[in-house]
Each structure stands twice: as C-alpha cells, then as structure tokens.
DNA sequence: GTGTCATGCGTAT
DNA sequence: TACGCCTGACACG
C-alpha cells in the first residue's frame, strides 16, 4: 500500500537489477498476457517514478506504466524465486533477478503521448522537484476552497502524498487538516512543502514511513523505532499526542480518514464544514 | 472459514 | 457521494 516514496524506491532498486538487461516477461494471471508477450525479450533502458506512477522504458520504444493503487505489491529477489502466485499480473526475470507484481490498479503499455497526458495531470513531486515545487504548490492551492487535508491527497495538487503522509505532514506543520487551503499563508505552504520533501526522501531511503523524531522516543535513529512508535497521529484515534498528551482526533469528512492533534494543530483559521 | 479493512483512483449518479 | 476494482493481513468465531 504505497505512497510516492515506495515508487521512487522501486525505480531505484529495480533499476539496479533490471536496467540494461533483456527480460523474460509473463502474466500468470493472464490479464497482461498481450503486454507481457510484447515486452518479452526486450531490454529495459530505464525505470522512472513520478508521484505514485512508475514507467519502464524498453529498447523497442514500448513504455510499461504501473500504478499500484491501494493493493498492488512488488516482490523482487534474486533467482531462484518461488513459484509466482496465480494472481501475479506480471512476472519479469533476467538471468539473475525476479520481479513479481500483483494487485496493481494499472499495468499497461502506453504511448509517449499517453505518458505526457498522465504526467501533465500531476502536481509537483517532492522527491523530483524539491527546489522549485513550493512555488507550484502555492499556485495550485491558491484558488482551492477545499481543505488542505483534501488538497494534499489530490495528485493534481501534489504528486506522491497519500493518506499516511497527509496526516503526518499536517501534524508536523501544526496545521489543522480541515483548514481551507486558500486561507493558508505562503510561508505555511512552503513549510508543508519542505516537510514533504524531507519526509518522502526519508521514506524512500528507509522503505517505510517514519515521521517521529527518534530523540522524542528516546532512541538514536529512526530505524530503531518500533512499529507503533513511528507516526504521530495516523491511526492513533484517542491515543495521547506524543508531544502534548491530548487525545488524537479523527474525521472522515472527505471520504478518507484523517487524524490530528487538537492542541498541536489548532483551529486558528477558516475551516471547511465538517 | 468469514468478514473487515487498508498508504488509491476512476466512473457513475 | 457511492461504488467498483484489485489483494493480503488481521480479527473474530
């Protein structure tokens, strides 16, 4: 269940194993049989992530687009690999490595024009555009009367943030998630952007989402934080805030659950209706 | 075994 | 706003 950091990490780690090598491809589940037949025997020339999307480039010009959706998962390992699950959408192997993809929302061949259209619909990616994404984010939020919580999930506003990061980033920024997006001061939007760059890059490096500062939990490094100690507010309804002990609140005003601390993220500005 | 839920998103109503 | 899609982990009986 991936946010943008997972896709950037996949591009980096899969790139090491698969770029520059011919691949055998198949679709045990059958739903990508034609595409797998087209790609079989081709050489991968590059793997790129943008937001939550992944693009594999092949030497005959084909482009494979993968979006994991809510359930999609990669398994990557060195050969020999176990039998693929019967619902594997795509299995890809070199002489030494094995990739197994199950449950994606999208696994399809697309044209360069389709890739351009798709990318044009995405906001700035904190991992790809750390330096100049803030201006773009400010522009894209300036006319939105939706809440900042809803805006951060909209991939047209910013690409790669999902439901975990949006709650955690707004906690770190001290902003209530139901705050009207266009009511935010430019410096507050810049702050959200800077925090998203740090958080997603950290997530990409570690392969998991850790937003809690290690010293707040009495350990040296984020890697030492146990499951359950890594996040400030996500899925912590009723638990004491790690900073002020106030019970964490939750709402699903926009169809997805969002969590916040009522003291650390006060209602100081315009809120959208609950 | 069954039911529920989940880090997503497009389409229909 | 609701639903459909796709899978796996976990709680419960």
mmCIF file of C-alpha atoms (C1' of nucleotides) in Angstrom:
data_model
loop_
_atom_site.group_PDB
_atom_site.id
_atom_site.type_symbol
_atom_site.label_atom_id
_atom_site.label_comp_id
_atom_site.label_asym_id
_atom_site.label_seq_id
_atom_site.Cartn_x
_atom_site.Cartn_y
_atom_site.Cartn_z
ATOM 1 C CA UNK A 1 0.000 0.000 0.000
ATOM 2 C CA UNK A 2 2.166 2.654 -1.388
ATOM 3 C CA UNK A 3 2.708 6.361 -1.297
ATOM 4 C CA UNK A 4 5.184 8.096 -3.580
ATOM 5 C CA UNK A 5 8.297 7.086 -1.656
ATOM 6 C CA UNK A 6 7.584 3.411 -2.447
ATOM 7 C CA UNK A 7 7.555 4.059 -6.187
ATOM 8 C CA UNK A 8 10.772 6.074 -6.175
ATOM 9 C CA UNK A 9 12.426 3.356 -4.140
ATOM 10 C CA UNK A 10 11.119 0.724 -6.547
ATOM 11 C CA UNK A 11 12.501 2.676 -9.517
ATOM 12 C CA UNK A 12 15.909 2.939 -7.864
ATOM 13 C CA UNK A 13 16.217 -0.647 -6.594
ATOM 14 C CA UNK A 14 14.602 -2.320 -9.600
ATOM 15 C CA UNK A 15 16.747 -0.162 -11.877
ATOM 16 C CA UNK A 16 19.888 -1.676 -10.385
ATOM 17 C CA UNK A 17 18.723 -5.185 -11.145
ATOM 18 C CA UNK A 18 16.885 -4.815 -14.428
ATOM 19 C CA UNK A 19 18.228 -1.851 -16.418
ATOM 20 C CA UNK A 20 20.360 -2.712 -19.425
ATOM 21 C CA UNK A 21 19.353 -6.357 -19.407
ATOM 22 C CA UNK A 22 16.968 -8.352 -21.551
ATOM 23 C CA UNK A 23 13.953 -9.655 -19.641
ATOM 24 C CA UNK A 24 11.603 -12.591 -19.856
ATOM 25 C CA UNK A 25 8.055 -11.472 -19.104
ATOM 26 C CA UNK A 26 4.834 -13.347 -18.432
ATOM 27 C CA UNK A 27 1.427 -12.777 -16.866
ATOM 28 C CA UNK A 28 0.449 -15.843 -14.815
ATOM 29 C CA UNK A 29 -2.920 -14.289 -14.068
ATOM 30 C CA UNK A 30 -3.458 -13.584 -17.769
ATOM 31 C CA UNK A 31 -4.703 -10.021 -17.601
ATOM 32 C CA UNK A 32 -1.454 -8.657 -19.008
ATOM 33 C CA UNK A 33 -0.731 -11.557 -21.358
ATOM 34 C CA UNK A 34 -0.561 -9.468 -24.550
ATOM 35 C CA UNK A 35 1.639 -6.825 -22.963
ATOM 36 C CA UNK A 36 3.961 -9.434 -21.478
ATOM 37 C CA UNK A 37 4.294 -11.058 -24.903
ATOM 38 C CA UNK A 38 5.207 -7.682 -26.420
ATOM 39 C CA UNK A 39 7.874 -6.977 -23.816
ATOM 40 C CA UNK A 40 9.343 -10.472 -23.712
ATOM 41 C CA UNK A 41 12.978 -10.470 -24.794
ATOM 42 C CA UNK A 42 13.303 -6.660 -24.819
ATOM 43 C CA UNK A 43 15.926 -4.780 -22.824
ATOM 44 C CA UNK A 44 14.936 -2.248 -20.171
ATOM 45 C CA UNK A 45 16.614 1.103 -20.771
ATOM 46 C CA UNK A 46 15.222 2.985 -17.767
ATOM 47 C CA UNK A 47 12.771 2.961 -14.879
ATOM 48 C CA UNK A 48 11.298 6.274 -13.693
ATOM 49 C CA UNK A 49 8.865 7.206 -10.939
ATOM 50 C CA UNK A 50 6.603 10.256 -10.863
ATOM 51 C CA UNK A 51 4.225 10.636 -7.952
ATOM 52 C CA UNK A 52 2.686 7.192 -7.475
ATOM 53 C CA UNK A 53 3.330 6.156 -11.085
ATOM 54 C CA UNK A 54 6.131 4.001 -12.459
ATOM 55 C CA UNK A 55 7.343 3.932 -16.065
ATOM 56 C CA UNK A 56 9.540 1.185 -17.509
ATOM 57 C CA UNK A 57 11.229 2.024 -20.803
ATOM 58 C CA UNK A 58 12.125 -0.716 -23.292
ATOM 59 C CA UNK A 59 14.609 -0.687 -26.150
ATOM 60 C CA UNK A 60 11.947 -1.121 -28.845
ATOM 61 C CA UNK A 61 10.192 2.019 -27.595
ATOM 62 C CA UNK A 62 7.491 0.374 -25.510
ATOM 63 C CA UNK A 63 6.549 2.011 -22.211
ATOM 64 C CA UNK A 64 5.117 -0.011 -19.348
ATOM 65 C CA UNK A 65 3.022 2.033 -16.905
ATOM 66 C CA UNK A 66 2.405 0.635 -13.418
ATOM 67 C CA UNK A 67 0.228 2.138 -10.690
ATOM 68 C CA UNK A 68 -0.060 0.046 -7.541
ATOM 69 C CA UNK A 69 -3.337 1.520 -6.332
ATOM 70 C CA UNK A 70 -4.338 0.512 -2.836
ATOM 71 C CA UNK A 71 -3.324 -3.146 -3.031
ATOM 72 C CA UNK A 72 -0.550 -3.519 -5.557
ATOM 73 C CA UNK A 73 2.734 -5.057 -4.413
ATOM 74 C CA UNK A 74 6.135 -5.799 -5.868
ATOM 75 C CA UNK A 75 8.294 -8.688 -4.785
ATOM 76 C CA UNK A 76 11.854 -8.504 -6.043
ATOM 77 C CA UNK A 77 14.505 -11.118 -5.386
ATOM 78 C CA UNK A 78 17.477 -12.905 -6.808
ATOM 79 C CA UNK A 79 16.893 -16.177 -8.625
ATOM 80 C CA UNK A 80 15.906 -18.818 -7.847
ATOM 81 C CA UNK A 81 12.489 -17.430 -6.925
ATOM 82 C CA UNK A 82 9.434 -19.275 -5.618
ATOM 83 C CA UNK A 83 6.579 -20.129 -7.974
ATOM 84 C CA UNK A 84 4.630 -16.971 -8.792
ATOM 85 C CA UNK A 85 1.236 -16.555 -7.212
ATOM 86 C CA UNK A 86 -1.558 -17.430 -9.678
ATOM 87 C CA UNK A 87 -2.769 -13.845 -9.443
ATOM 88 C CA UNK A 88 0.572 -12.348 -10.430
ATOM 89 C CA UNK A 89 -0.207 -9.745 -13.081
ATOM 90 C CA UNK A 90 3.380 -9.592 -14.266
ATOM 91 C CA UNK A 91 6.489 -11.653 -13.719
ATOM 92 C CA UNK A 92 9.731 -10.309 -15.143
ATOM 93 C CA UNK A 93 13.098 -12.072 -14.972
ATOM 94 C CA UNK A 94 16.646 -11.560 -16.100
ATOM 95 C CA UNK A 95 19.240 -14.307 -15.890
ATOM 96 C CA UNK A 96 19.718 -13.437 -12.219
ATOM 97 C CA UNK A 97 16.721 -11.492 -10.910
ATOM 98 C CA UNK A 98 12.992 -11.882 -10.492
ATOM 99 C CA UNK A 99 10.166 -9.341 -10.183
ATOM 100 C CA UNK A 100 6.610 -10.260 -9.180
ATOM 101 C CA UNK A 101 3.744 -7.758 -9.446
ATOM 102 C CA UNK A 102 0.300 -8.491 -8.011
ATOM 103 C CA UNK A 103 -2.790 -6.382 -7.487
ATOM 104 C CA UNK A 104 -1.914 -3.192 -9.362
ATOM 105 C CA UNK A 105 -4.570 -0.727 -10.454
ATOM 106 C CA UNK A 106 -2.653 -0.232 -13.700
ATOM 107 C CA UNK A 107 -0.193 -2.460 -15.568
ATOM 108 C CA UNK A 108 -0.379 -1.419 -19.188
ATOM 109 C CA UNK A 109 1.569 -0.403 -22.257
ATOM 110 C CA UNK A 110 1.164 3.274 -23.071
ATOM 111 C CA UNK A 111 2.321 5.624 -25.821
ATOM 112 C CA UNK A 112 4.627 8.596 -25.173
ATOM 113 C CA UNK A 113 1.589 10.852 -25.737
ATOM 114 C CA UNK A 114 -0.382 8.988 -23.082
ATOM 115 C CA UNK A 115 2.558 9.297 -20.714
ATOM 116 C CA UNK A 116 2.704 13.048 -21.369
ATOM 117 C CA UNK A 117 -1.037 13.405 -20.706
ATOM 118 C CA UNK A 118 -0.754 11.444 -17.494
ATOM 119 C CA UNK A 119 2.210 13.455 -16.224
ATOM 120 C CA UNK A 120 0.544 16.728 -17.164
ATOM 121 C CA UNK A 121 -2.247 15.896 -14.729
ATOM 122 C CA UNK A 122 0.132 15.623 -11.772
ATOM 123 C CA UNK A 123 1.298 18.302 -9.383
ATOM 124 C CA UNK A 124 4.922 18.696 -8.325
ATOM 125 C CA UNK A 125 6.666 15.638 -6.867
ATOM 126 C CA UNK A 126 8.549 16.414 -3.628
ATOM 127 C CA UNK A 127 11.288 13.908 -4.466
ATOM 128 C CA UNK A 128 11.761 15.096 -8.061
ATOM 129 C CA UNK A 129 11.185 18.842 -7.650
ATOM 130 C CA UNK A 130 12.434 19.666 -4.154
ATOM 131 C CA UNK A 131 13.782 23.112 -5.075
ATOM 132 C CA UNK A 132 11.012 24.629 -7.151
ATOM 133 C CA UNK A 133 7.933 22.620 -6.230
ATOM 134 C CA UNK A 134 6.888 25.033 -3.498
ATOM 135 C CA UNK A 135 6.025 27.807 -5.974
ATOM 136 C CA UNK A 136 3.930 25.371 -7.965
ATOM 137 C CA UNK A 137 2.205 24.074 -4.848
ATOM 138 C CA UNK A 138 1.347 27.614 -3.737
ATOM 139 C CA UNK A 139 -0.084 28.318 -7.186
ATOM 140 C CA UNK A 140 -2.139 25.144 -7.205
ATOM 141 C CA UNK A 141 -3.543 25.776 -3.716
ATOM 142 C CA UNK A 142 -4.291 29.452 -4.203
ATOM 143 C CA UNK A 143 -7.826 29.036 -5.530
ATOM 144 C CA UNK A 144 -8.877 25.869 -3.754
ATOM 145 C CA UNK A 145 -11.738 26.218 -1.303
ATOM 146 C CA UNK A 146 -11.286 22.595 -0.262
ATOM 147 C CA UNK A 147 -9.456 21.729 2.944
ATOM 148 C CA UNK A 148 -5.680 21.404 2.992
ATOM 149 C CA UNK A 149 -6.212 17.794 4.095
ATOM 150 C CA UNK A 150 -8.233 17.029 0.963
ATOM 151 C CA UNK A 151 -5.855 19.027 -1.242
ATOM 152 C CA UNK A 152 -2.803 17.018 -0.158
ATOM 153 C CA UNK A 153 -4.486 13.814 -1.375
ATOM 154 C CA UNK A 154 -5.274 15.361 -4.767
ATOM 155 C CA UNK A 155 -2.484 14.253 -7.104
ATOM 156 C CA UNK A 156 -3.129 17.302 -9.317
ATOM 157 C CA UNK A 157 -2.059 19.475 -6.366
ATOM 158 C CA UNK A 158 0.985 17.495 -5.257
ATOM 159 C CA UNK A 159 2.083 14.098 -6.573
ATOM 160 C CA UNK A 160 3.035 11.252 -4.259
ATOM 161 C CA UNK A 161 1.425 12.124 -0.931
ATOM 162 C CA UNK A 162 -1.070 9.578 0.403
ATOM 163 C CA UNK A 163 -3.211 9.161 3.472
ATOM 164 C CA UNK A 164 -0.373 8.482 5.927
ATOM 165 C CA UNK A 165 1.828 11.378 4.859
ATOM 166 C CA UNK A 166 -1.014 13.894 4.720
ATOM 167 C CA UNK A 167 -1.928 13.403 8.380
ATOM 168 C CA UNK A 168 1.697 13.283 9.484
ATOM 169 C CA UNK A 169 2.815 16.331 7.455
ATOM 170 C CA UNK A 170 -0.039 18.446 8.777
ATOM 171 C CA UNK A 171 0.834 17.417 12.325
ATOM 172 C CA UNK A 172 4.487 18.370 11.756
ATOM 173 C CA UNK A 173 3.391 21.695 10.261
ATOM 174 C CA UNK A 174 0.920 22.332 13.107
ATOM 175 C CA UNK A 175 -1.968 22.855 10.690
ATOM 176 C CA UNK A 176 -5.486 21.550 11.230
ATOM 177 C CA UNK A 177 -6.445 19.305 8.291
ATOM 178 C CA UNK A 178 -9.817 20.980 7.775
ATOM 179 C CA UNK A 179 -8.222 24.410 7.260
ATOM 180 C CA UNK A 180 -9.361 25.946 3.966
ATOM 181 C CA UNK A 181 -6.400 25.557 1.603
ATOM 182 C CA UNK A 182 -6.504 29.055 0.140
ATOM 183 C CA UNK A 183 -6.570 30.591 3.632
ATOM 184 C CA UNK A 184 -3.015 29.366 4.276
ATOM 185 C CA UNK A 185 -0.217 31.907 4.294
ATOM 186 C CA UNK A 186 2.527 31.351 1.687
ATOM 187 C CA UNK A 187 5.081 30.603 4.404
ATOM 188 C CA UNK A 188 2.802 27.858 5.764
ATOM 189 C CA UNK A 189 2.551 26.238 2.339
ATOM 190 C CA UNK A 190 6.329 26.475 1.943
ATOM 191 C CA UNK A 191 6.659 24.769 5.304
ATOM 192 C CA UNK A 192 4.368 21.907 4.258
ATOM 193 C CA UNK A 193 6.382 21.537 1.056
ATOM 194 C CA UNK A 194 9.751 21.454 2.823
ATOM 195 C CA UNK A 195 8.459 18.869 5.266
ATOM 196 C CA UNK A 196 7.074 16.740 2.445
ATOM 197 C CA UNK A 197 10.461 16.770 0.686
ATOM 198 C CA UNK A 198 12.226 15.594 3.847
ATOM 199 C CA UNK A 199 9.581 13.016 4.753
ATOM 200 C CA UNK A 200 9.299 11.401 1.320
ATOM 201 C CA UNK A 201 13.071 11.308 0.839
ATOM 202 C CA UNK A 202 13.467 9.682 4.254
ATOM 203 C CA UNK A 203 10.735 7.195 3.348
ATOM 204 C CA UNK A 204 12.442 6.419 0.051
ATOM 205 C CA UNK A 205 15.727 5.701 1.854
ATOM 206 C CA UNK A 206 14.249 3.602 4.658
ATOM 207 C CA UNK A 207 11.476 1.841 2.759
ATOM 208 C CA UNK A 208 8.963 2.805 5.420
ATOM 209 C CA UNK A 209 7.218 5.895 6.696
ATOM 210 C CA UNK A 210 8.790 7.245 9.882
ATOM 211 C CA UNK A 211 7.950 10.817 10.864
ATOM 212 C CA UNK A 212 8.563 10.698 14.629
ATOM 213 C CA UNK A 213 11.866 12.245 15.666
ATOM 214 C CA UNK A 214 13.957 9.462 17.242
ATOM 215 C CA UNK A 215 15.007 11.521 20.281
ATOM 216 C CA UNK A 216 11.362 12.137 21.146
ATOM 217 C CA UNK A 217 11.100 8.376 21.722
ATOM 218 C CA UNK A 218 14.500 8.062 23.410
ATOM 219 C CA UNK A 219 16.348 6.277 20.597
ATOM 220 C CA UNK A 220 19.230 7.259 18.319
ATOM 221 C CA UNK A 221 17.935 6.523 14.836
ATOM 222 C CA UNK A 222 14.540 6.270 13.136
ATOM 223 C CA UNK A 223 15.353 2.674 12.260
ATOM 224 C CA UNK A 224 15.222 1.772 15.942
ATOM 225 C CA UNK A 225 11.624 2.929 16.325
ATOM 226 C CA UNK A 226 9.258 0.019 16.822
ATOM 227 C CA UNK A 227 6.078 -0.455 14.804
ATOM 228 C CA UNK A 228 3.532 1.720 16.509
ATOM 229 C CA UNK A 229 6.108 4.353 17.512
ATOM 230 C CA UNK A 230 6.861 5.665 14.027
ATOM 231 C CA UNK A 231 3.930 8.019 13.438
ATOM 232 C CA UNK A 232 2.473 10.954 15.361
ATOM 233 C CA UNK A 233 -1.220 10.783 14.510
ATOM 234 C CA UNK A 234 -2.072 8.312 11.718
ATOM 235 C CA UNK A 235 -4.494 5.662 13.064
ATOM 236 C CA UNK A 236 -3.948 6.851 16.643
ATOM 237 C CA UNK A 237 -7.539 7.895 17.429
ATOM 238 C CA UNK A 238 -7.880 8.538 21.155
ATOM 239 C CA UNK A 239 -4.235 7.831 21.904
ATOM 240 C CA UNK A 240 -2.282 10.608 23.649
ATOM 241 C CA UNK A 241 -0.416 13.019 21.403
ATOM 242 C CA UNK A 242 3.308 12.243 21.605
ATOM 243 C CA UNK A 243 4.031 15.913 22.263
ATOM 244 C CA UNK A 244 1.174 17.218 24.417
ATOM 245 C CA UNK A 245 -0.745 14.066 25.534
ATOM 246 C CA UNK A 246 -4.072 15.370 24.232
ATOM 247 C CA UNK A 247 -6.142 12.547 22.655
ATOM 248 C CA UNK A 248 -5.739 12.351 18.866
ATOM 249 C CA UNK A 249 -8.911 13.119 16.909
ATOM 250 C CA UNK A 250 -10.151 11.724 13.609
ATOM 251 C CA UNK A 251 -12.688 12.523 10.935
ATOM 252 C CA UNK A 252 -13.550 11.166 7.519
ATOM 253 C CA UNK A 253 -15.032 14.377 6.178
ATOM 254 C CA UNK A 254 -13.640 13.816 2.686
ATOM 255 C CA UNK A 255 -14.211 10.078 2.483
ATOM 256 C CA UNK A 256 -10.792 9.074 3.833
ATOM 257 C CA UNK A 257 -9.881 9.104 7.475
ATOM 258 C CA UNK A 258 -7.654 11.913 8.660
ATOM 259 C CA UNK A 259 -6.077 12.280 12.113
ATOM 260 C CA UNK A 260 -4.809 15.304 14.048
ATOM 261 C CA UNK A 261 -3.959 16.624 17.490
ATOM 262 C CA UNK A 262 -6.439 19.321 18.554
ATOM 263 C CA UNK A 263 -3.793 21.164 20.599
ATOM 264 C CA UNK A 264 -0.778 20.927 18.270
ATOM 265 C CA UNK A 265 -2.992 21.648 15.231
ATOM 266 C CA UNK A 266 -5.404 24.304 16.493
ATOM 267 C CA UNK A 267 -8.355 25.686 14.564
ATOM 268 C CA UNK A 268 -6.785 29.099 14.069
ATOM 269 C CA UNK A 269 -8.026 29.763 10.527
ATOM 270 C CA UNK A 270 -11.061 29.177 8.335
ATOM 271 C CA UNK A 271 -12.173 25.551 8.409
ATOM 272 C CA UNK A 272 -14.298 23.756 5.843
ATOM 273 C CA UNK A 273 -17.656 22.457 7.102
ATOM 274 C CA UNK A 274 -17.373 19.167 8.961
ATOM 275 C "C1'" DG B 1 -13.604 -20.025 7.453
ATOM 276 C "C1'" DT B 2 -15.608 -15.444 7.157
ATOM 277 C "C1'" DG B 3 -15.633 -10.644 7.432
ATOM 278 C "C1'" DT B 4 -13.430 -6.309 7.536
ATOM 279 C "C1'" DC B 5 -10.284 -3.071 6.470
ATOM 280 C "C1'" DA B 6 -6.421 -0.695 4.037
ATOM 281 C "C1'" DT B 7 -0.841 4.004 2.419
ATOM 282 C "C1'" DG B 8 -5.829 4.705 -4.433
ATOM 283 C "C1'" DC B 9 -8.406 6.301 -8.006
ATOM 284 C "C1'" DG B 10 -11.723 6.371 -11.898
ATOM 285 C "C1'" DT B 11 -16.502 6.479 -13.153
ATOM 286 C "C1'" DA B 12 -21.335 6.870 -12.447
ATOM 287 C "C1'" DT B 13 -25.172 9.147 -10.017
ATOM 288 C "C1'" DT C 1 -21.416 10.709 -2.640
ATOM 289 C "C1'" DA C 2 -21.289 5.813 -3.837
ATOM 290 C "C1'" DC C 3 -19.420 2.090 -5.952
ATOM 291 C "C1'" DG C 4 -16.190 -0.976 -8.333
ATOM 292 C "C1'" DC C 5 -11.738 -2.786 -8.834
ATOM 293 C "C1'" DC C 6 -7.646 -5.312 -7.122
ATOM 294 C "C1'" DT C 7 -5.002 -8.353 -2.843
ATOM 295 C "C1'" DG C 8 -3.475 -9.544 1.701
ATOM 296 C "C1'" DA C 9 -3.390 -9.107 6.722
ATOM 297 C "C1'" DC C 10 -5.708 -9.468 10.639
ATOM 298 C "C1'" DA C 11 -9.675 -10.015 13.963
ATOM 299 C "C1'" DC C 12 -13.143 -12.812 15.120
ATOM 300 C "C1'" DG C 13 -15.901 -17.114 15.732
#
